[in-house]
Amino acid sequence: MRGQAGLARTYDGARFRGPQRRNGDRLEPTTWEDALDLLTERLAAAGDKAFFLGGSETGSLDSLIDEFMQRIGSPHRLRYEAFAHEALRAANRELFGIDSVPQFDLAGADVVVAFGTDFLETWLSPVKSQREYVGGRRDGHGHTVFVGPRLGLSAASADAWLAPEPGSEILVALTLAHEVARAKGVNVPELAAFGPDRVAESTGIDSQVLRDLAARIASAKAPLALPPGVELQGTNAAAFAAAVQLLNYLTGSIGRTVRFGPDHNVAGLGRFADLKNLAGRMRGEQIEVLLVHGVNPVYDAPQVDFAGAMSNVFTVSFSSASDETTALADLVLPDHTPFEAWGDAEPLLGLEQLQQPTVRPLFETRALGDVLLELARRLGRGDGLPGDFYALLQSRWGGGAAGGRGPPRWRPAP
């Protein structure tokens, strides 16, 4: 869930008021003491057959989850997001040998071509993109073209919207690359079949429109092509992303408006195949306790039949509100929302941010970090761990880096 939804998430009427325990086909309220007793018992019995399925956790919580799973003797974990930029990462591996998601400089670009990329709505960091986009268009600077079937916020905010035939968007990227290469005197035989005249009929976009756009890109000082967003993901998504990155390479944008390092912190996210493998292990009774935080696989991956796999496993959800996966869980230990919790994050590798609560917890919820620390103590594996997650954060941020080096970064407000 994006940060912009934090307020609605905090005051969501569907939030759990406290822990829940399954009784037949229903979840019913229980106490934290009883819930933690039950989970402690289950984890102790599971041994090395416990598994943590989470989202894109970073920072101190990410490290604590790893340490907790190690301490209980079951270091099994999958970081999963339904849209983890797998196609873009695969394209970058193929083209540049780098398995990561770079930064795209909207503020520094004078021509932007977005291929179904909802950069103002829900792609990478929308807040950063919005700030850069507005800053880059001051004084009439910049020209944006959106290529995709849907007239969303990003398309409506662009200077031009091209809506090719569904499924043909990759041809637009390839013909633009063909024309840019020709304009710059670069011979790319693999692009010979993608001239504007050949592509026009398949895409439904006039060949002259394609030529004019390519000419604008080729003459730009700082062009930028944004790889396909969620709405254009499919079986050819990696090839599509590679075509867009090839266009960026031919325009000289790599290292300028497309920069690797510091990259978006997504390289540790698993793939769809990893989630499918997890479901198979659950069906094969290789997992006895599943801890779920920040993901909803029953909804996100119906083709995996995660709901069926959950019937073989004692499942614990830390979701603050009901969703398709939590509705099938055996135990719910609701987490605080970000507005109620201390935390930190590392959205870009090397860029750390501290988060502090803005409101007191509205209900009988507990921070996931506090729950893991309490479980470690109950299991006799808590030696050397701080008393609560706040203390862990304070210790980690007491120095200039995670290891405590440098000047203090934790300074109480006056």
Coordinates of C-alpha atoms in Angstrom, one line a residue:
M1 CA 0.0 0.0 0.0
R2 CA 1.4 3.4 -1.0
G3 CA 2.3 6.0 1.5
Q4 CA -0.3 8.4 0.2
A5 CA -3.0 5.9 1.5
G6 CA -1.5 6.0 5.1
L7 CA -4.2 8.3 6.5
A8 CA -7.1 6.2 5.1
R9 CA -5.4 3.0 6.2
T10 CA -5.1 4.3 9.8
Y11 CA -8.8 5.2 10.0
D12 CA -10.0 2.3 7.9
G13 CA -13.3 0.9 9.4
A14 CA -12.2 -2.6 8.5
R15 CA -9.2 -2.6 10.8
F16 CA -8.9 -5.2 13.5
R17 CA -9.5 -3.9 17.0
G18 CA -7.2 -6.6 18.5
P19 CA -5.9 -10.1 18.0
Q20 CA -8.2 -12.7 16.4
R21 CA -8.2 -16.5 16.6
R22 CA -10.0 -19.0 14.3
N23 CA -13.0 -20.8 15.7
G24 CA -14.3 -23.1 13.0
D25 CA -15.1 -21.0 9.9
R26 CA -14.8 -17.7 11.8
L27 CA -12.2 -15.4 13.3
E28 CA -13.1 -14.4 16.8
P29 CA -11.5 -11.9 19.3
T30 CA -8.9 -13.2 21.7
T31 CA -6.3 -11.7 24.1
W32 CA -2.8 -11.0 23.2
E33 CA -1.6 -13.3 26.0
D34 CA -3.5 -16.2 24.6
A35 CA -2.6 -15.5 21.1
L36 CA 1.2 -15.3 21.9
D37 CA 0.9 -18.4 24.0
L38 CA -0.6 -20.3 21.0
L39 CA 2.0 -19.0 18.5
T40 CA 4.9 -19.7 20.9
E41 CA 3.6 -23.3 21.2
R42 CA 3.2 -23.7 17.4
L43 CA 6.7 -22.2 16.6
A44 CA 8.4 -24.5 19.2
A45 CA 6.7 -27.5 17.7
A46 CA 7.5 -26.5 14.1
G47 CA 11.2 -26.4 14.5
D48 CA 12.8 -25.6 11.1
K49 CA 9.4 -25.7 9.4
A50 CA 8.5 -22.1 10.0
F51 CA 8.4 -19.6 7.1
F52 CA 8.1 -15.8 7.0
L53 CA 6.4 -14.4 3.9
G54 CA 6.7 -10.6 3.8
G55 CA 6.8 -7.7 1.5
S56 CA 9.4 -5.1 0.7
E57 CA 10.6 -4.6 4.3
T58 CA 13.8 -2.7 4.7
G59 CA 15.8 -1.2 7.5
S60 CA 15.7 -2.3 11.1
L61 CA 12.6 -4.4 10.7
D62 CA 14.0 -6.3 7.8
S63 CA 17.1 -7.1 9.8
L64 CA 15.1 -8.1 12.9
I65 CA 12.9 -10.5 10.8
D66 CA 16.1 -12.2 9.5
E67 CA 17.6 -12.5 13.0
F68 CA 14.4 -13.8 14.5
M69 CA 14.0 -16.6 11.9
Q70 CA 17.7 -17.5 12.5
R71 CA 17.3 -17.6 16.2
I72 CA 14.3 -19.9 16.1
G73 CA 16.2 -22.3 13.9
S74 CA 14.2 -21.7 10.7
P75 CA 15.9 -19.2 8.5
H76 CA 13.3 -19.4 5.7
R77 CA 11.9 -16.2 4.2
L78 CA 10.5 -14.8 1.0
R79 CA 10.2 -11.0 0.3
Y80 CA 7.5 -10.8 -2.3
E81 CA 5.5 -8.0 -4.0
A82 CA 3.0 -8.6 -6.7
F83 CA 4.6 -6.0 -8.9
A84 CA 8.3 -6.1 -8.0
H85 CA 9.6 -4.8 -11.4
E86 CA 10.7 -8.3 -12.4
A87 CA 10.6 -7.5 -16.1
L88 CA 12.7 -4.3 -15.7
R89 CA 15.2 -6.2 -13.5
A90 CA 15.4 -9.0 -16.1
A91 CA 16.0 -6.5 -18.9
N92 CA 18.7 -4.7 -17.0
R93 CA 20.4 -8.1 -16.3
E94 CA 20.3 -8.9 -20.0
L95 CA 21.5 -5.5 -21.3
F96 CA 23.8 -4.3 -18.6
G97 CA 24.5 -7.2 -16.3
I98 CA 22.8 -5.3 -13.4
D99 CA 19.9 -6.9 -11.4
S100 CA 18.4 -3.7 -10.1
V101 CA 16.0 -0.8 -10.7
P102 CA 17.8 2.5 -11.5
Q103 CA 16.7 6.0 -10.8
F104 CA 14.9 7.9 -13.5
D105 CA 15.5 11.7 -13.4
L106 CA 12.2 13.3 -14.4
A107 CA 13.5 16.7 -13.2
G108 CA 16.5 16.7 -15.5
A109 CA 14.8 15.4 -18.6
D110 CA 13.6 17.7 -21.4
V111 CA 11.7 15.0 -23.3
V112 CA 9.9 12.1 -21.4
V113 CA 8.3 9.2 -23.1
A114 CA 6.3 7.0 -20.7
F115 CA 5.3 3.6 -21.9
G116 CA 2.2 2.9 -19.8
T117 CA 4.2 4.1 -16.8
D118 CA 1.9 5.7 -14.2
F119 CA 4.7 7.6 -12.7
L120 CA 2.4 10.1 -11.1
E121 CA 0.2 7.4 -9.5
T122 CA 1.8 4.2 -8.4
W123 CA 5.2 3.5 -9.9
L124 CA 8.4 3.3 -7.8
S125 CA 8.1 6.5 -5.7
P126 CA 5.1 8.6 -6.9
V127 CA 5.8 11.4 -4.4
K128 CA 9.4 11.7 -5.7
S129 CA 8.1 11.5 -9.3
Q130 CA 5.5 14.2 -8.8
R131 CA 8.0 16.6 -7.2
E132 CA 10.5 16.0 -10.0
Y133 CA 7.9 16.2 -12.7
V134 CA 6.6 19.6 -11.5
G135 CA 10.1 20.9 -11.0
G136 CA 11.2 19.8 -14.4
R137 CA 8.3 21.6 -16.2
R138 CA 8.7 25.1 -14.7
D139 CA 9.0 27.9 -17.2
G140 CA 7.6 25.8 -20.0
H141 CA 10.5 23.4 -19.8
G142 CA 10.0 19.8 -20.8
H143 CA 7.7 17.7 -23.1
T144 CA 6.0 14.5 -22.1
V145 CA 4.4 11.8 -24.3
F146 CA 2.4 8.9 -22.7
V147 CA 2.2 5.7 -24.7
G148 CA -0.5 3.3 -23.5
P149 CA -4.2 2.4 -23.6
R150 CA -5.4 4.1 -20.5
L151 CA -6.1 7.8 -20.0
G152 CA -5.1 7.9 -16.3
L153 CA -3.5 10.7 -14.3
S154 CA -0.1 10.4 -15.9
A155 CA -1.5 10.2 -19.4
A156 CA -3.9 13.2 -18.8
S157 CA -0.9 15.2 -17.5
A158 CA 1.2 14.6 -20.5
D159 CA 1.5 16.9 -23.5
A160 CA 0.5 14.1 -25.9
W161 CA -1.1 10.7 -25.5
L162 CA -0.6 7.9 -28.0
A163 CA -2.9 4.9 -27.6
P164 CA -1.6 2.1 -29.8
E165 CA -3.4 -1.1 -30.4
P166 CA -3.3 -3.2 -27.2
G167 CA -0.3 -5.4 -27.2
S168 CA 1.6 -3.4 -29.8
E169 CA 3.2 -0.9 -27.5
I170 CA 6.6 -2.7 -27.7
L171 CA 6.6 -1.9 -31.5
V172 CA 6.4 1.8 -30.7
A173 CA 9.5 1.5 -28.5
L174 CA 11.3 -0.5 -31.2
T175 CA 10.5 1.9 -34.0
L176 CA 11.6 4.9 -31.9
A177 CA 14.9 3.1 -31.2
H178 CA 15.2 2.4 -35.0
E179 CA 14.7 6.0 -35.9
V180 CA 17.0 7.4 -33.1
A181 CA 19.7 5.0 -34.2
R182 CA 19.4 6.1 -37.8
A183 CA 19.4 9.7 -36.8
K184 CA 22.6 9.2 -34.9
G185 CA 24.3 7.1 -37.5
V186 CA 24.3 4.0 -35.5
N187 CA 23.7 0.7 -37.3
V188 CA 21.6 -1.8 -35.4
P189 CA 20.6 -4.6 -37.8
E190 CA 18.2 -6.1 -35.3
L191 CA 16.0 -3.0 -35.6
A192 CA 15.8 -3.0 -39.4
A193 CA 12.4 -4.6 -39.4
F194 CA 10.8 -1.9 -37.2
G195 CA 10.7 1.2 -39.4
P196 CA 7.7 3.5 -38.9
D197 CA 5.9 2.5 -42.1
R198 CA 6.0 -1.2 -41.1
V199 CA 4.9 -0.5 -37.5
A200 CA 2.2 2.0 -38.3
E201 CA -0.4 -0.5 -39.4
S202 CA 0.1 -2.8 -36.4
T203 CA 0.1 0.0 -33.8
G204 CA -2.6 2.1 -35.4
I205 CA -0.4 5.2 -35.0
D206 CA 0.5 7.2 -38.1
S207 CA 4.0 6.7 -39.3
Q208 CA 4.6 10.5 -39.4
V209 CA 3.6 10.8 -35.8
L210 CA 6.2 8.2 -34.9
R211 CA 8.9 9.9 -37.0
D212 CA 8.2 13.3 -35.4
L213 CA 8.4 11.8 -31.9
A214 CA 11.6 10.0 -32.7
A215 CA 13.1 13.3 -34.1
R216 CA 12.2 15.1 -31.0
I217 CA 13.8 12.4 -28.8
A218 CA 17.0 12.4 -31.0
S219 CA 17.4 16.1 -30.8
A220 CA 16.7 16.4 -27.1
K221 CA 19.5 17.3 -24.7
A222 CA 18.3 15.0 -21.9
P223 CA 15.7 12.5 -23.2
L224 CA 14.2 9.9 -20.9
A225 CA 12.1 6.8 -21.7
L226 CA 10.2 5.2 -18.8
P227 CA 9.8 1.4 -19.0
P228 CA 6.4 -0.2 -19.0
G229 CA 4.3 0.1 -15.9
V230 CA 1.8 -2.4 -14.3
E231 CA -0.9 -2.1 -17.0
L232 CA 1.5 -3.2 -19.8
Q233 CA 2.9 -6.3 -18.0
G234 CA 2.5 -9.6 -19.9
T235 CA 4.4 -12.5 -21.4
N236 CA 6.6 -10.1 -23.3
A237 CA 7.2 -7.7 -20.4
A238 CA 10.9 -8.3 -20.1
A239 CA 11.4 -7.9 -23.9
F240 CA 9.3 -4.7 -23.7
A241 CA 11.4 -3.3 -20.9
A242 CA 14.6 -4.2 -22.8
A243 CA 13.3 -2.3 -25.8
V244 CA 12.7 0.8 -23.7
Q245 CA 16.1 0.5 -22.1
L246 CA 17.7 0.0 -25.5
L247 CA 16.1 3.3 -26.5
N248 CA 17.6 5.0 -23.4
Y249 CA 21.0 3.5 -24.3
L250 CA 20.8 4.8 -27.9
T251 CA 19.9 8.3 -26.8
G252 CA 22.8 8.4 -24.3
S253 CA 20.5 8.6 -21.3
I254 CA 22.1 5.8 -19.4
G255 CA 24.2 7.5 -16.7
R256 CA 22.4 10.8 -17.2
T257 CA 18.6 10.6 -16.9
V258 CA 18.8 6.9 -16.1
R259 CA 21.3 6.3 -13.3
F260 CA 22.3 3.0 -11.7
G261 CA 23.4 3.7 -8.1
P262 CA 22.0 4.3 -5.7
D263 CA 19.4 1.9 -6.9
H264 CA 15.9 1.3 -5.7
N265 CA 16.1 -1.3 -2.9
V266 CA 14.2 -4.1 -4.7
A267 CA 16.9 -6.5 -5.6
G268 CA 16.1 -8.7 -2.6
L269 CA 12.5 -9.2 -3.7
G270 CA 11.5 -12.7 -4.8
R271 CA 9.9 -13.7 -8.1
F272 CA 6.5 -15.1 -8.9
A273 CA 8.2 -18.5 -9.3
D274 CA 9.4 -18.3 -5.7
L275 CA 5.8 -17.8 -4.5
K276 CA 4.7 -20.7 -6.6
N277 CA 7.5 -22.8 -5.0
L278 CA 6.4 -21.8 -1.5
A279 CA 2.8 -22.9 -2.2
G280 CA 4.1 -26.2 -3.4
R281 CA 6.2 -26.7 -0.2
M282 CA 3.1 -25.9 1.8
R283 CA 1.0 -28.5 0.0
G284 CA 3.9 -31.0 0.5
E285 CA 3.7 -30.4 4.3
Q286 CA 7.3 -29.1 4.3
I287 CA 6.0 -26.0 6.2
E288 CA 4.0 -26.1 9.4
V289 CA 3.8 -22.4 10.4
L290 CA 3.5 -19.5 8.0
L291 CA 4.0 -15.9 9.2
V292 CA 2.5 -13.4 6.7
H293 CA 3.2 -9.6 6.8
G294 CA 2.5 -7.0 4.2
V295 CA 1.4 -9.2 1.4
N296 CA -1.9 -10.7 0.2
P297 CA -0.9 -13.7 -2.0
V298 CA -4.5 -15.2 -2.1
Y299 CA -5.6 -12.1 -4.0
D300 CA -2.4 -11.2 -5.8
A301 CA -1.7 -14.7 -7.3
P302 CA -4.9 -16.6 -7.7
Q303 CA -3.3 -19.0 -10.3
V304 CA -1.1 -20.4 -7.5
D305 CA -4.1 -21.4 -5.4
F306 CA -2.4 -20.1 -2.3
A307 CA -5.7 -20.4 -0.4
G308 CA -5.7 -24.2 -1.0
A309 CA -2.1 -24.4 0.1
M310 CA -2.9 -22.6 3.4
S311 CA -5.3 -25.4 4.4
N312 CA -2.2 -27.5 5.2
V313 CA -0.4 -24.8 7.3
F314 CA -1.0 -22.9 10.5
T315 CA -1.1 -19.4 9.2
V316 CA -0.5 -16.2 11.2
S317 CA -1.3 -12.8 9.7
F318 CA 0.1 -9.5 11.0
S319 CA -2.3 -7.5 8.8
S320 CA -3.9 -4.4 10.4
A321 CA -7.1 -4.9 8.4
S322 CA -8.9 -7.8 6.8
D323 CA -8.0 -9.0 3.3
E324 CA -8.3 -12.3 1.3
T325 CA -5.3 -14.0 2.9
T326 CA -6.0 -12.8 6.5
A327 CA -9.6 -14.1 6.2
L328 CA -8.2 -17.6 5.9
A329 CA -5.6 -17.3 8.6
D330 CA -5.7 -19.2 11.9
L331 CA -4.4 -16.4 14.0
V332 CA -4.3 -12.6 13.4
L333 CA -1.9 -10.4 15.4
P334 CA -2.6 -6.9 13.9
D335 CA 0.3 -4.6 13.4
H336 CA 0.2 -0.8 13.9
T337 CA -0.2 1.3 10.8
P338 CA 2.8 3.4 9.8
F339 CA 1.1 6.5 11.3
E340 CA 1.1 4.8 14.7
A341 CA 4.5 3.1 14.7
W342 CA 8.2 3.8 15.0
G343 CA 10.3 2.5 12.2
D344 CA 12.9 3.2 9.5
A345 CA 13.4 2.4 5.8
E346 CA 16.0 2.2 3.1
P347 CA 14.1 3.0 -0.1
L348 CA 17.4 3.6 -2.0
L349 CA 20.5 1.6 -1.2
G350 CA 22.4 3.7 1.3
L351 CA 19.6 6.2 1.9
E352 CA 18.1 5.6 5.3
Q353 CA 15.0 7.3 6.7
L354 CA 13.6 7.3 10.2
Q355 CA 9.8 7.1 10.8
Q356 CA 8.1 8.2 14.0
P357 CA 4.4 8.0 14.9
T358 CA 2.0 10.9 14.5
V359 CA -0.9 9.4 16.5
R360 CA -1.2 7.0 19.4
P361 CA -2.4 3.5 18.4
L362 CA -6.2 3.6 17.9
F363 CA -6.8 0.0 18.8
E364 CA -5.2 -2.9 20.7
T365 CA -2.6 -3.5 18.0
R366 CA 1.1 -4.2 18.4
A367 CA 4.1 -3.4 16.3
L368 CA 5.5 -6.4 14.4
G369 CA 9.0 -5.7 15.8
D370 CA 7.7 -5.9 19.4
V371 CA 5.8 -9.1 18.7
L372 CA 8.9 -10.8 17.2
L373 CA 11.1 -9.7 20.2
E374 CA 8.5 -11.0 22.7
L375 CA 8.2 -14.3 20.8
A376 CA 12.0 -14.7 20.8
R377 CA 12.0 -14.2 24.6
R378 CA 9.2 -16.8 25.1
L379 CA 11.1 -19.3 23.0
G380 CA 14.2 -18.8 25.0
R381 CA 16.0 -17.2 22.1
G382 CA 16.0 -13.6 23.2
D383 CA 19.5 -13.2 24.7
G384 CA 21.1 -9.9 23.8
L385 CA 18.0 -8.5 22.1
P386 CA 16.6 -5.1 23.2
G387 CA 13.4 -4.9 25.3
D388 CA 11.3 -3.5 22.5
F389 CA 11.5 -2.3 18.9
Y390 CA 11.8 1.4 19.9
A391 CA 15.0 0.5 21.9
L392 CA 16.3 -1.4 18.9
L393 CA 15.8 1.6 16.6
Q394 CA 17.4 3.9 19.1
S395 CA 20.4 1.6 19.3
R396 CA 20.7 1.3 15.6
W397 CA 20.4 5.1 15.0
G398 CA 22.6 6.0 17.9
G399 CA 25.6 6.3 15.5
G400 CA 26.2 7.5 12.0
A401 CA 25.5 4.1 10.5
A402 CA 23.9 0.8 11.3
G403 CA 27.0 -0.3 13.1
G404 CA 27.0 2.7 15.4
R405 CA 29.8 4.6 13.6
G406 CA 29.9 8.4 13.1
P407 CA 28.1 11.2 14.9
P408 CA 24.8 10.4 16.7
R409 CA 21.7 10.5 14.4
W410 CA 19.2 10.0 17.3
R411 CA 18.6 13.4 18.8
P412 CA 15.5 14.0 20.9
A413 CA 13.4 17.0 19.9
P414 CA 13.8 20.0 22.2

